[in-house]
Amino acid sequence: MSGGEVLAAALCALGAAVLGTLVKRGSKEYALLLSAGAAVLILTAALGGAVPLVESLRELAGGDSLGGRCMEAMLRAVGLTLIGQLAGQLCKDAGEAALAYGVELAVKVAVLTVCLPVLAALMETVGEIINL
């Protein structure tokens, strides 16, 4: 993302926060929807700007090697974490701390699940090195 895009995201967030504060006086539900919409809009813009970064990281990691699998797992874990953080924060803003904890727990399990194949391949590689 460029500096202008970051500034636009910051202004969008500040505008949504101010508008959300005004709307919250009348309806907390609409204020939460406004916050969620702005957060999704900003996240979408940030992810769109990250496409060249992801492509560069994939090129650096190589193809189907262990580095490639590690990079793929890392990118998936980052994506899951971003979605989980957004959902958890929205739950906390809505006053649902238990739901936020549930989302955070689900994300942790999903990240571990994504990383298991990489861990297995790493252990296999270490075993091959030891047996040499």
PDB file of N, CA, C and O in Angstrom, residues 9-41:
ATOM      1  N   ALA A   9      -7.294   5.046   4.170  1.00  0.00           N
ATOM      2  CA  ALA A   9      -7.828   4.076   5.125  1.00  0.00           C
ATOM      3  C   ALA A   9      -7.995   4.709   6.504  1.00  0.00           C
ATOM      4  O   ALA A   9      -9.000   4.486   7.190  1.00  0.00           O
ATOM      5  N   ALA A  10      -7.016   5.498   6.909  1.00  0.00           N
ATOM      6  CA  ALA A  10      -7.091   6.165   8.216  1.00  0.00           C
ATOM      7  C   ALA A  10      -8.254   7.151   8.253  1.00  0.00           C
ATOM      8  O   ALA A  10      -8.997   7.213   9.245  1.00  0.00           O
ATOM      9  N   LEU A  11      -8.425   7.916   7.179  1.00  0.00           N
ATOM     10  CA  LEU A  11      -9.538   8.868   7.132  1.00  0.00           C
ATOM     11  C   LEU A  11     -10.887   8.146   7.112  1.00  0.00           C
ATOM     12  O   LEU A  11     -11.842   8.607   7.746  1.00  0.00           O
ATOM     13  N   CYS A  12     -10.958   7.034   6.404  1.00  0.00           N
ATOM     14  CA  CYS A  12     -12.189   6.232   6.395  1.00  0.00           C
ATOM     15  C   CYS A  12     -12.508   5.731   7.803  1.00  0.00           C
ATOM     16  O   CYS A  12     -13.650   5.796   8.255  1.00  0.00           O
ATOM     17  N   ALA A  13     -11.478   5.251   8.503  1.00  0.00           N
ATOM     18  CA  ALA A  13     -11.686   4.749   9.860  1.00  0.00           C
ATOM     19  C   ALA A  13     -12.118   5.869  10.800  1.00  0.00           C
ATOM     20  O   ALA A  13     -13.041   5.692  11.612  1.00  0.00           O
ATOM     21  N   LEU A  14     -11.476   7.013  10.700  1.00  0.00           N
ATOM     22  CA  LEU A  14     -11.852   8.140  11.565  1.00  0.00           C
ATOM     23  C   LEU A  14     -13.260   8.628  11.257  1.00  0.00           C
ATOM     24  O   LEU A  14     -14.037   8.925  12.171  1.00  0.00           O
ATOM     25  N   GLY A  15     -13.593   8.714   9.969  1.00  0.00           N
ATOM     26  CA  GLY A  15     -14.945   9.123   9.591  1.00  0.00           C
ATOM     27  C   GLY A  15     -15.998   8.154  10.104  1.00  0.00           C
ATOM     28  O   GLY A  15     -17.048   8.561  10.620  1.00  0.00           O
ATOM     29  N   ALA A  16     -15.720   6.842   9.971  1.00  0.00           N
ATOM     30  CA  ALA A  16     -16.660   5.838  10.461  1.00  0.00           C
ATOM     31  C   ALA A  16     -16.777   5.898  11.983  1.00  0.00           C
ATOM     32  O   ALA A  16     -17.869   5.707  12.536  1.00  0.00           O
ATOM     33  N   ALA A  17     -15.669   6.179  12.661  1.00  0.00           N
ATOM     34  CA  ALA A  17     -15.710   6.266  14.124  1.00  0.00           C
ATOM     35  C   ALA A  17     -16.550   7.455  14.579  1.00  0.00           C
ATOM     36  O   ALA A  17     -17.372   7.334  15.496  1.00  0.00           O
ATOM     37  N   VAL A  18     -16.364   8.592  13.944  1.00  0.00           N
ATOM     38  CA  VAL A  18     -17.147   9.780  14.304  1.00  0.00           C
ATOM     39  C   VAL A  18     -18.621   9.554  13.982  1.00  0.00           C
ATOM     40  O   VAL A  18     -19.504   9.819  14.804  1.00  0.00           O
ATOM     41  N   LEU A  19     -18.897   9.061  12.774  1.00  0.00           N
ATOM     42  CA  LEU A  19     -20.281   8.798  12.384  1.00  0.00           C
ATOM     43  C   LEU A  19     -20.899   7.725  13.281  1.00  0.00           C
ATOM     44  O   LEU A  19     -22.057   7.827  13.680  1.00  0.00           O
ATOM     45  N   GLY A  20     -20.106   6.713  13.616  1.00  0.00           N
ATOM     46  CA  GLY A  20     -20.600   5.657  14.499  1.00  0.00           C
ATOM     47  C   GLY A  20     -20.962   6.181  15.877  1.00  0.00           C
ATOM     48  O   GLY A  20     -21.940   5.745  16.479  1.00  0.00           O
ATOM     49  N   THR A  21     -20.176   7.130  16.374  1.00  0.00           N
ATOM     50  CA  THR A  21     -20.473   7.730  17.673  1.00  0.00           C
ATOM     51  C   THR A  21     -21.796   8.486  17.627  1.00  0.00           C
ATOM     52  O   THR A  21     -22.594   8.413  18.568  1.00  0.00           O
ATOM     53  N   LEU A  22     -22.034   9.186  16.530  1.00  0.00           N
ATOM     54  CA  LEU A  22     -23.297   9.913  16.387  1.00  0.00           C
ATOM     55  C   LEU A  22     -24.479   8.962  16.242  1.00  0.00           C
ATOM     56  O   LEU A  22     -25.542   9.176  16.832  1.00  0.00           O
ATOM     57  N   VAL A  23     -24.298   7.902  15.465  1.00  0.00           N
ATOM     58  CA  VAL A  23     -25.379   6.938  15.229  1.00  0.00           C
ATOM     59  C   VAL A  23     -25.659   6.114  16.486  1.00  0.00           C
ATOM     60  O   VAL A  23     -26.796   5.713  16.746  1.00  0.00           O
ATOM     61  N   LYS A  24     -24.612   5.893  17.291  1.00  0.00           N
ATOM     62  CA  LYS A  24     -24.759   5.062  18.491  1.00  0.00           C
ATOM     63  C   LYS A  24     -25.787   5.629  19.467  1.00  0.00           C
ATOM     64  O   LYS A  24     -26.438   4.894  20.200  1.00  0.00           O
ATOM     65  N   ARG A  25     -25.975   6.925  19.453  1.00  0.00           N
ATOM     66  CA  ARG A  25     -26.961   7.554  20.336  1.00  0.00           C
ATOM     67  C   ARG A  25     -28.370   7.071  20.013  1.00  0.00           C
ATOM     68  O   ARG A  25     -29.190   6.895  20.901  1.00  0.00           O
ATOM     69  N   GLY A  26     -28.626   6.838  18.720  1.00  0.00           N
ATOM     70  CA  GLY A  26     -29.957   6.398  18.310  1.00  0.00           C
ATOM     71  C   GLY A  26     -30.088   4.885  18.254  1.00  0.00           C
ATOM     72  O   GLY A  26     -31.093   4.324  18.676  1.00  0.00           O
ATOM     73  N   SER A  27     -29.063   4.204  17.728  1.00  0.00           N
ATOM     74  CA  SER A  27     -29.149   2.765  17.548  1.00  0.00           C
ATOM     75  C   SER A  27     -27.746   2.155  17.565  1.00  0.00           C
ATOM     76  O   SER A  27     -26.954   2.376  16.654  1.00  0.00           O
ATOM     77  N   LYS A  28     -27.479   1.377  18.599  1.00  0.00           N
ATOM     78  CA  LYS A  28     -26.166   0.740  18.710  1.00  0.00           C
ATOM     79  C   LYS A  28     -25.960  -0.302  17.616  1.00  0.00           C
ATOM     80  O   LYS A  28     -24.839  -0.538  17.185  1.00  0.00           O
ATOM     81  N   GLU A  29     -27.050  -0.919  17.150  1.00  0.00           N
ATOM     82  CA  GLU A  29     -26.947  -1.941  16.116  1.00  0.00           C
ATOM     83  C   GLU A  29     -26.445  -1.342  14.803  1.00  0.00           C
ATOM     84  O   GLU A  29     -25.588  -1.909  14.125  1.00  0.00           O
ATOM     85  N   TYR A  30     -26.992  -0.188  14.433  1.00  0.00           N
ATOM     86  CA  TYR A  30     -26.560   0.466  13.199  1.00  0.00           C
ATOM     87  C   TYR A  30     -25.112   0.951  13.309  1.00  0.00           C
ATOM     88  O   TYR A  30     -24.361   0.930  12.333  1.00  0.00           O
ATOM     89  N   ALA A  31     -24.732   1.390  14.487  1.00  0.00           N
ATOM     90  CA  ALA A  31     -23.352   1.833  14.695  1.00  0.00           C
ATOM     91  C   ALA A  31     -22.389   0.655  14.515  1.00  0.00           C
ATOM     92  O   ALA A  31     -21.326   0.811  13.899  1.00  0.00           O
ATOM     93  N   LEU A  32     -22.772  -0.514  15.014  1.00  0.00           N
ATOM     94  CA  LEU A  32     -21.939  -1.701  14.848  1.00  0.00           C
ATOM     95  C   LEU A  32     -21.855  -2.095  13.375  1.00  0.00           C
ATOM     96  O   LEU A  32     -20.776  -2.442  12.874  1.00  0.00           O
ATOM     97  N   LEU A  33     -22.960  -2.039  12.665  1.00  0.00           N
ATOM     98  CA  LEU A  33     -22.948  -2.346  11.230  1.00  0.00           C
ATOM     99  C   LEU A  33     -22.077  -1.358  10.463  1.00  0.00           C
ATOM    100  O   LEU A  33     -21.363  -1.743   9.529  1.00  0.00           O
ATOM    101  N   LEU A  34     -22.119  -0.099  10.838  1.00  0.00           N
ATOM    102  CA  LEU A  34     -21.278   0.906  10.201  1.00  0.00           C
ATOM    103  C   LEU A  34     -19.803   0.591  10.439  1.00  0.00           C
ATOM    104  O   LEU A  34     -18.992   0.629   9.503  1.00  0.00           O
ATOM    105  N   SER A  35     -19.463   0.256  11.670  1.00  0.00           N
ATOM    106  CA  SER A  35     -18.076  -0.096  11.989  1.00  0.00           C
ATOM    107  C   SER A  35     -17.634  -1.339  11.219  1.00  0.00           C
ATOM    108  O   SER A  35     -16.519  -1.388  10.688  1.00  0.00           O
ATOM    109  N   ALA A  36     -18.501  -2.337  11.175  1.00  0.00           N
ATOM    110  CA  ALA A  36     -18.168  -3.572  10.459  1.00  0.00           C
ATOM    111  C   ALA A  36     -17.968  -3.298   8.969  1.00  0.00           C
ATOM    112  O   ALA A  36     -17.018  -3.796   8.361  1.00  0.00           O
ATOM    113  N   GLY A  37     -18.834  -2.509   8.393  1.00  0.00           N
ATOM    114  CA  GLY A  37     -18.706  -2.180   6.970  1.00  0.00           C
ATOM    115  C   GLY A  37     -17.419  -1.436   6.665  1.00  0.00           C
ATOM    116  O   GLY A  37     -16.729  -1.746   5.688  1.00  0.00           O
ATOM    117  N   ALA A  38     -17.092  -0.457   7.501  1.00  0.00           N
ATOM    118  CA  ALA A  38     -15.853   0.300   7.295  1.00  0.00           C
ATOM    119  C   ALA A  38     -14.635  -0.600   7.474  1.00  0.00           C
ATOM    120  O   ALA A  38     -13.677  -0.517   6.698  1.00  0.00           O
ATOM    121  N   ALA A  39     -14.677  -1.480   8.458  1.00  0.00           N
ATOM    122  CA  ALA A  39     -13.549  -2.385   8.697  1.00  0.00           C
ATOM    123  C   ALA A  39     -13.354  -3.338   7.525  1.00  0.00           C
ATOM    124  O   ALA A  39     -12.226  -3.584   7.092  1.00  0.00           O
ATOM    125  N   VAL A  40     -14.434  -3.868   6.992  1.00  0.00           N
ATOM    126  CA  VAL A  40     -14.338  -4.769   5.842  1.00  0.00           C
ATOM    127  C   VAL A  40     -13.819  -4.020   4.628  1.00  0.00           C
ATOM    128  O   VAL A  40     -12.980  -4.535   3.870  1.00  0.00           O
ATOM    129  N   LEU A  41     -14.269  -2.794   4.434  1.00  0.00           N
ATOM    130  CA  LEU A  41     -13.801  -1.978   3.315  1.00  0.00           C
ATOM    131  C   LEU A  41     -12.297  -1.722   3.418  1.00  0.00           C
ATOM    132  O   LEU A  41     -11.554  -1.885   2.443  1.00  0.00           O
TER     133      LEU A  41
END
